[in-house]
Amino acid sequence: MRTALTIAGSDSSGGAGIQADLKTFAAHGVFGCSALTAVTAQNTLGVTAVVELDAAMVVAQIDAVLADLDIHATKIGMLASAAIVTAVADALTRHRLQNVVLDPVMIAKGGARLLDERAVDAIRTRLFPLATVVTPNVFEAEALTGRPIANLDDQREAAMALMALGPRAVLVKGGHLEGAAIDVLHDGRETIELRADRIDTRHTHGTGCTLSSAIAARLALGDDIITATRQAKAYVTRAIEQAPGLGRGHGPLQHFIR
C-alpha cells in the first residue's frame, strides 16, 4: 500500500484543504495521512474565520506519522504563517522526505488571504529548494516572482524564474487566464504545455488542492514528474466535469469520479 502525507489546512465544507487531499489520495488507491496547520470556517461562498495551529503542534503531527509509517509522497498546502513554514521545512529536512509537492496557497477562491506576507519569503527560501514540484496558480506565481502574468509566454517565463529558487519542477497553472485551461510545466530541461478545454462551471472549489494532491498520489505510485502531472490534470478535468453541483457559490469537485 502506497502512502501520502498532506500538510495543510482544514476546509469545514469538505471541498478543499486536507479533506480534498485525503479524498484524492483515496481515489488513487493511496493511503492518506495528515498534519493539520490551520482550521478554517468556510463554505462554497467564502472563508469566514481562520485559526492557525501552533507550529510545534504541526511538527508533532508530522513526527508522529513518520515515527510509524513510511511516506511515499508529501503534499504541502496552506501553511498560514512564517513560523509554520519554517517548522515544516525543518521537519522535511530532518525526515528526508521525498516526492514533495508544494502548492503555495495564498488566497482562497473567494478572495480571503490565507498566508501572511512574512511567510511568502520563507516559502521561497526554505520550501522551494525541498520541493519536487511546485504548483502555483497565476496569482501565486505573480506574488512569488513579482511580475505580472497575462498570457502563455508570461507563464513560461514565470516557471523558469521559479525554477531558479531550487525545485525540481514548476507547474504554473493557467486556470485564471482566458481561453483554454493551459498549465505550463518546466523541469529544468524542457517546457511542456498541458492543455484542457475550459469547462463552463462555477463548481471549481478546491481545484488547486486536488491537482497538487493528485500529483503527489501519482508520484507515490511511481510515476515520473511529467507523467504524474499529466495524469493529475486529466483527473482534475474529469472531477470538474462530474462536479455534484453542491452549494450556492464555488461548489466542490467530484473526487470519486466514474
mmCIF file of C-alpha atoms in Angstrom:
data_model
loop_
_atom_site.group_PDB
_atom_site.id
_atom_site.type_symbol
_atom_site.label_atom_id
_atom_site.label_comp_id
_atom_site.label_asym_id
_atom_site.label_seq_id
_atom_site.Cartn_x
_atom_site.Cartn_y
_atom_site.Cartn_z
ATOM 1 C CA MET A 1 0.000 0.000 0.000
ATOM 2 C CA ARG A 2 1.467 3.347 -1.047
ATOM 3 C CA THR A 3 1.068 6.273 1.327
ATOM 4 C CA ALA A 4 0.971 10.058 1.147
ATOM 5 C CA LEU A 5 1.003 12.818 3.754
ATOM 6 C CA THR A 6 -0.821 16.126 3.406
ATOM 7 C CA ILE A 7 0.354 19.110 5.448
ATOM 8 C CA ALA A 8 -2.415 21.677 5.021
ATOM 9 C CA GLY A 9 -5.403 23.470 6.476
ATOM 10 C CA SER A 10 -8.898 22.130 7.069
ATOM 11 C CA ASP A 11 -11.926 23.144 4.990
ATOM 12 C CA SER A 12 -15.137 22.784 7.001
ATOM 13 C CA SER A 13 -17.176 22.407 3.794
ATOM 14 C CA GLY A 14 -15.038 19.460 2.644
ATOM 15 C CA GLY A 15 -14.174 20.705 -0.839
ATOM 16 C CA ALA A 16 -10.606 21.902 -0.374
ATOM 17 C CA GLY A 17 -7.708 21.573 2.070
ATOM 18 C CA ILE A 18 -6.940 18.293 3.792
ATOM 19 C CA GLN A 19 -10.427 16.991 3.081
ATOM 20 C CA ALA A 20 -9.888 17.303 -0.675
ATOM 21 C CA ASP A 21 -6.370 15.897 -0.342
ATOM 22 C CA LEU A 22 -7.470 12.781 1.534
ATOM 23 C CA LYS A 23 -10.320 12.160 -0.916
ATOM 24 C CA THR A 24 -7.900 12.496 -3.823
ATOM 25 C CA PHE A 25 -5.389 10.118 -2.254
ATOM 26 C CA ALA A 26 -8.163 7.578 -1.687
ATOM 27 C CA ALA A 27 -9.426 7.954 -5.257
ATOM 28 C CA HIS A 28 -5.945 6.940 -6.455
ATOM 29 C CA GLY A 29 -5.705 3.975 -4.100
ATOM 30 C CA VAL A 30 -3.162 5.732 -1.871
ATOM 31 C CA PHE A 31 -3.476 5.701 1.927
ATOM 32 C CA GLY A 32 -3.589 9.289 3.190
ATOM 33 C CA CYS A 33 -2.229 10.778 6.410
ATOM 34 C CA SER A 34 -2.497 14.404 7.514
ATOM 35 C CA ALA A 35 -0.839 17.113 9.573
ATOM 36 C CA LEU A 36 -3.229 19.995 10.164
ATOM 37 C CA THR A 37 -1.836 23.544 10.015
ATOM 38 C CA ALA A 38 -4.985 25.621 10.447
ATOM 39 C CA VAL A 39 -8.721 25.362 10.922
ATOM 40 C CA THR A 40 -10.931 27.421 8.633
ATOM 41 C CA ALA A 41 -14.628 28.142 8.808
ATOM 42 C CA GLN A 42 -15.680 28.203 5.171
ATOM 43 C CA ASN A 43 -18.155 27.042 2.595
ATOM 44 C CA THR A 44 -18.660 27.461 -1.141
ATOM 45 C CA LEU A 45 -19.335 31.180 -0.613
ATOM 46 C CA GLY A 46 -16.091 32.017 1.169
ATOM 47 C CA VAL A 47 -13.936 31.888 4.297
ATOM 48 C CA THR A 48 -15.364 33.436 7.471
ATOM 49 C CA ALA A 49 -12.685 32.574 10.057
ATOM 50 C CA VAL A 50 -9.169 31.127 10.256
ATOM 51 C CA VAL A 51 -7.285 29.850 13.316
ATOM 52 C CA GLU A 52 -3.727 28.661 12.776
ATOM 53 C CA LEU A 53 -2.218 25.924 14.921
ATOM 54 C CA ASP A 54 0.957 26.314 16.914
ATOM 55 C CA ALA A 55 3.977 25.381 14.811
ATOM 56 C CA ALA A 56 5.101 22.853 17.427
ATOM 57 C CA MET A 57 1.779 21.021 17.088
ATOM 58 C CA VAL A 58 2.139 20.896 13.308
ATOM 59 C CA VAL A 59 5.568 19.302 13.699
ATOM 60 C CA ALA A 60 4.279 16.906 16.371
ATOM 61 C CA GLN A 61 1.734 15.563 13.869
ATOM 62 C CA ILE A 62 4.393 15.106 11.191
ATOM 63 C CA ASP A 63 6.755 13.394 13.629
ATOM 64 C CA ALA A 64 4.012 11.057 14.871
ATOM 65 C CA VAL A 65 3.169 9.921 11.333
ATOM 66 C CA LEU A 66 6.800 9.447 10.304
ATOM 67 C CA ALA A 67 7.644 7.570 13.512
ATOM 68 C CA ASP A 68 5.261 4.813 12.467
ATOM 69 C CA LEU A 69 4.702 4.896 8.700
ATOM 70 C CA ASP A 70 6.781 5.082 5.548
ATOM 71 C CA ILE A 71 5.546 8.022 3.481
ATOM 72 C CA HIS A 72 5.994 7.833 -0.289
ATOM 73 C CA ALA A 73 4.923 11.394 -1.135
ATOM 74 C CA THR A 74 4.070 14.600 0.689
ATOM 75 C CA LYS A 75 1.697 17.363 -0.373
ATOM 76 C CA ILE A 76 2.034 20.795 1.267
ATOM 77 C CA GLY A 77 -0.849 23.250 1.109
ATOM 78 C CA MET A 78 -1.958 26.093 3.373
ATOM 79 C CA LEU A 79 0.723 26.966 5.946
ATOM 80 C CA ALA A 80 -0.692 30.245 7.349
ATOM 81 C CA SER A 81 2.480 31.760 8.875
ATOM 82 C CA ALA A 82 6.240 32.077 8.557
ATOM 83 C CA ALA A 83 6.678 30.114 11.785
ATOM 84 C CA ILE A 84 4.782 27.134 10.350
ATOM 85 C CA VAL A 85 6.662 27.385 7.032
ATOM 86 C CA THR A 86 9.997 27.256 8.852
ATOM 87 C CA ALA A 87 8.902 24.406 11.138
ATOM 88 C CA VAL A 88 7.632 22.340 8.196
ATOM 89 C CA ALA A 89 10.844 22.958 6.226
ATOM 90 C CA ASP A 90 12.899 21.780 9.208
ATOM 91 C CA ALA A 91 10.730 18.643 9.532
ATOM 92 C CA LEU A 92 11.021 17.832 5.819
ATOM 93 C CA THR A 93 14.791 18.119 6.029
ATOM 94 C CA ARG A 94 15.063 16.091 9.220
ATOM 95 C CA HIS A 95 12.892 13.264 7.875
ATOM 96 C CA ARG A 96 14.427 13.471 4.371
ATOM 97 C CA LEU A 97 11.006 13.325 2.757
ATOM 98 C CA GLN A 98 10.908 12.711 -0.996
ATOM 99 C CA ASN A 99 8.298 13.444 -3.683
ATOM 100 C CA VAL A 100 7.286 16.744 -2.095
ATOM 101 C CA VAL A 101 4.540 18.636 -3.936
ATOM 102 C CA LEU A 102 4.243 22.254 -2.799
ATOM 103 C CA ASP A 103 1.011 24.134 -3.502
ATOM 104 C CA PRO A 104 1.819 27.668 -2.271
ATOM 105 C CA VAL A 105 -1.691 28.509 -1.106
ATOM 106 C CA MET A 106 -2.037 32.252 -0.531
ATOM 107 C CA ILE A 107 -5.544 33.345 -1.453
ATOM 108 C CA ALA A 108 -8.838 31.445 -1.262
ATOM 109 C CA LYS A 109 -11.049 31.344 -4.350
ATOM 110 C CA GLY A 110 -13.432 33.744 -2.620
ATOM 111 C CA GLY A 111 -10.600 36.256 -2.098
ATOM 112 C CA ALA A 112 -9.684 35.646 1.571
ATOM 113 C CA ARG A 113 -5.965 35.892 2.363
ATOM 114 C CA LEU A 114 -4.691 32.543 3.683
ATOM 115 C CA LEU A 115 -0.964 33.304 4.029
ATOM 116 C CA ASP A 116 0.597 36.289 5.780
ATOM 117 C CA GLU A 117 3.140 38.422 3.938
ATOM 118 C CA ARG A 118 6.084 37.348 6.091
ATOM 119 C CA ALA A 119 5.576 33.743 5.076
ATOM 120 C CA VAL A 120 5.971 34.333 1.337
ATOM 121 C CA ASP A 121 9.737 34.864 1.566
ATOM 122 C CA ALA A 122 10.069 31.859 3.871
ATOM 123 C CA ILE A 123 8.340 29.704 1.259
ATOM 124 C CA ARG A 124 10.746 30.942 -1.415
ATOM 125 C CA THR A 125 13.892 30.379 0.612
ATOM 126 C CA ARG A 126 13.036 27.346 2.768
ATOM 127 C CA LEU A 127 10.468 25.214 0.924
ATOM 128 C CA PHE A 128 11.178 25.723 -2.768
ATOM 129 C CA PRO A 129 14.613 24.028 -2.572
ATOM 130 C CA LEU A 130 12.976 20.974 -0.938
ATOM 131 C CA ALA A 131 10.154 20.607 -3.462
ATOM 132 C CA THR A 132 9.866 18.066 -6.245
ATOM 133 C CA VAL A 133 7.038 20.005 -7.907
ATOM 134 C CA VAL A 134 5.666 23.466 -7.097
ATOM 135 C CA THR A 135 2.148 24.251 -8.358
ATOM 136 C CA PRO A 136 1.321 27.987 -8.135
ATOM 137 C CA ASN A 137 -1.672 29.489 -9.888
ATOM 138 C CA VAL A 138 -1.275 32.762 -11.772
ATOM 139 C CA PHE A 139 -1.873 34.987 -8.730
ATOM 140 C CA GLU A 140 0.538 32.996 -6.561
ATOM 141 C CA ALA A 141 3.191 32.973 -9.298
ATOM 142 C CA GLU A 142 2.838 36.742 -9.604
ATOM 143 C CA ALA A 143 3.315 37.174 -5.854
ATOM 144 C CA LEU A 144 6.327 34.857 -5.821
ATOM 145 C CA THR A 145 8.076 36.358 -8.861
ATOM 146 C CA GLY A 146 6.952 39.976 -8.602
ATOM 147 C CA ARG A 147 5.966 40.032 -12.273
ATOM 148 C CA PRO A 148 2.557 40.151 -13.996
ATOM 149 C CA ILE A 149 1.245 37.079 -15.822
ATOM 150 C CA ALA A 150 -1.273 37.736 -18.584
ATOM 151 C CA ASN A 151 -0.596 35.065 -21.199
ATOM 152 C CA LEU A 152 1.157 31.817 -22.051
ATOM 153 C CA ASP A 153 4.548 33.450 -22.598
ATOM 154 C CA ASP A 154 4.328 35.023 -19.143
ATOM 155 C CA GLN A 155 3.542 31.598 -17.676
ATOM 156 C CA ARG A 156 6.672 30.122 -19.300
ATOM 157 C CA GLU A 157 8.856 32.952 -18.019
ATOM 158 C CA ALA A 158 7.408 32.659 -14.506
ATOM 159 C CA ALA A 159 8.015 28.898 -14.469
ATOM 160 C CA MET A 160 11.663 29.380 -15.421
ATOM 161 C CA ALA A 161 12.093 32.166 -12.857
ATOM 162 C CA LEU A 162 10.643 29.977 -10.092
ATOM 163 C CA MET A 163 12.929 27.104 -11.101
ATOM 164 C CA ALA A 164 15.836 29.295 -10.045
ATOM 165 C CA LEU A 165 14.585 29.003 -6.444
ATOM 166 C CA GLY A 166 15.517 25.322 -6.352
ATOM 167 C CA PRO A 167 12.603 22.934 -7.027
ATOM 168 C CA ARG A 168 12.940 20.059 -9.491
ATOM 169 C CA ALA A 169 9.904 21.229 -11.478
ATOM 170 C CA VAL A 170 7.386 24.079 -11.571
ATOM 171 C CA LEU A 171 3.803 23.936 -12.826
ATOM 172 C CA VAL A 172 2.278 27.381 -13.411
ATOM 173 C CA LYS A 173 -1.471 26.855 -13.661
ATOM 174 C CA GLY A 174 -3.430 28.913 -16.169
ATOM 175 C CA GLY A 175 -6.963 28.332 -14.973
ATOM 176 C CA HIS A 176 -7.441 32.027 -14.120
ATOM 177 C CA LEU A 177 -6.485 33.223 -17.598
ATOM 178 C CA GLU A 178 -8.760 33.492 -20.621
ATOM 179 C CA GLY A 179 -9.167 30.768 -23.209
ATOM 180 C CA ALA A 180 -8.256 27.106 -22.851
ATOM 181 C CA ALA A 181 -7.064 25.856 -19.458
ATOM 182 C CA ILE A 182 -3.316 25.623 -20.115
ATOM 183 C CA ASP A 183 -0.787 24.767 -17.408
ATOM 184 C CA VAL A 184 2.935 25.176 -18.076
ATOM 185 C CA LEU A 185 5.345 22.587 -16.647
ATOM 186 C CA HIS A 186 9.085 23.274 -16.601
ATOM 187 C CA ASP A 187 11.502 20.670 -15.232
ATOM 188 C CA GLY A 188 14.823 22.338 -15.985
ATOM 189 C CA ARG A 189 15.210 20.540 -19.312
ATOM 190 C CA GLU A 190 12.009 21.185 -21.202
ATOM 191 C CA THR A 191 8.808 23.196 -21.002
ATOM 192 C CA ILE A 192 5.549 21.353 -21.583
ATOM 193 C CA GLU A 193 2.072 22.760 -22.090
ATOM 194 C CA LEU A 194 -0.745 20.747 -20.542
ATOM 195 C CA ARG A 195 -3.991 21.702 -22.262
ATOM 196 C CA ALA A 196 -7.633 21.034 -21.485
ATOM 197 C CA ASP A 197 -10.860 22.543 -22.704
ATOM 198 C CA ARG A 198 -12.237 25.138 -20.333
ATOM 199 C CA ILE A 199 -15.383 23.873 -18.603
ATOM 200 C CA ASP A 200 -18.108 26.467 -18.156
ATOM 201 C CA THR A 201 -18.906 25.957 -14.478
ATOM 202 C CA ARG A 202 -18.707 27.699 -11.124
ATOM 203 C CA HIS A 203 -18.000 24.401 -9.364
ATOM 204 C CA THR A 204 -14.222 24.650 -9.024
ATOM 205 C CA HIS A 205 -13.737 24.839 -5.250
ATOM 206 C CA GLY A 206 -10.554 23.031 -4.215
ATOM 207 C CA THR A 207 -9.204 22.602 -7.745
ATOM 208 C CA GLY A 208 -5.658 23.582 -6.780
ATOM 209 C CA CYS A 209 -5.648 21.371 -3.680
ATOM 210 C CA THR A 210 -6.962 18.465 -5.714
ATOM 211 C CA LEU A 211 -4.428 18.871 -8.512
ATOM 212 C CA SER A 212 -1.409 19.037 -6.200
ATOM 213 C CA SER A 213 -2.587 16.065 -4.126
ATOM 214 C CA ALA A 214 -3.242 14.085 -7.321
ATOM 215 C CA ILE A 215 0.336 14.781 -8.440
ATOM 216 C CA ALA A 216 1.571 13.600 -5.033
ATOM 217 C CA ALA A 217 -0.539 10.447 -5.286
ATOM 218 C CA ARG A 218 0.814 9.669 -8.752
ATOM 219 C CA LEU A 219 4.393 10.219 -7.550
ATOM 220 C CA ALA A 220 3.721 7.897 -4.612
ATOM 221 C CA LEU A 221 2.558 5.271 -7.119
ATOM 222 C CA GLY A 222 5.835 5.561 -9.006
ATOM 223 C CA ASP A 223 5.099 7.934 -11.882
ATOM 224 C CA ASP A 224 7.787 10.336 -13.087
ATOM 225 C CA ILE A 225 7.090 14.058 -12.749
ATOM 226 C CA ILE A 226 5.751 14.606 -16.275
ATOM 227 C CA THR A 227 3.508 11.532 -16.222
ATOM 228 C CA ALA A 228 2.243 12.334 -12.718
ATOM 229 C CA THR A 229 1.352 15.871 -13.750
ATOM 230 C CA ARG A 230 -0.407 14.790 -16.952
ATOM 231 C CA GLN A 231 -2.428 12.145 -15.113
ATOM 232 C CA ALA A 232 -3.313 14.581 -12.330
ATOM 233 C CA LYS A 233 -4.558 17.225 -14.761
ATOM 234 C CA ALA A 234 -6.712 14.644 -16.574
ATOM 235 C CA TYR A 235 -8.142 13.526 -13.216
ATOM 236 C CA VAL A 236 -8.993 17.084 -12.165
ATOM 237 C CA THR A 237 -10.627 17.823 -15.515
ATOM 238 C CA ARG A 238 -12.927 14.822 -15.086
ATOM 239 C CA ALA A 239 -13.586 15.761 -11.451
ATOM 240 C CA ILE A 240 -14.748 19.214 -12.590
ATOM 241 C CA GLU A 241 -16.888 17.733 -15.364
ATOM 242 C CA GLN A 242 -18.634 15.465 -12.848
ATOM 243 C CA ALA A 243 -18.952 18.065 -10.044
ATOM 244 C CA PRO A 244 -22.032 17.292 -7.912
ATOM 245 C CA GLY A 245 -23.381 20.843 -8.035
ATOM 246 C CA LEU A 246 -23.363 21.460 -4.281
ATOM 247 C CA GLY A 247 -23.526 24.858 -2.629
ATOM 248 C CA ARG A 248 -24.546 28.346 -3.687
ATOM 249 C CA GLY A 249 -21.031 29.521 -4.576
ATOM 250 C CA HIS A 250 -17.948 27.802 -5.946
ATOM 251 C CA GLY A 251 -19.017 24.202 -5.431
ATOM 252 C CA PRO A 252 -16.686 21.209 -4.858
ATOM 253 C CA LEU A 253 -15.416 18.692 -7.384
ATOM 254 C CA GLN A 254 -16.368 15.025 -7.624
ATOM 255 C CA HIS A 255 -13.214 13.416 -6.253
ATOM 256 C CA PHE A 256 -14.504 9.877 -6.678
ATOM 257 C CA ILE A 257 -15.034 10.190 -10.407
ATOM 258 C CA ARG A 258 -16.523 7.471 -12.538
#
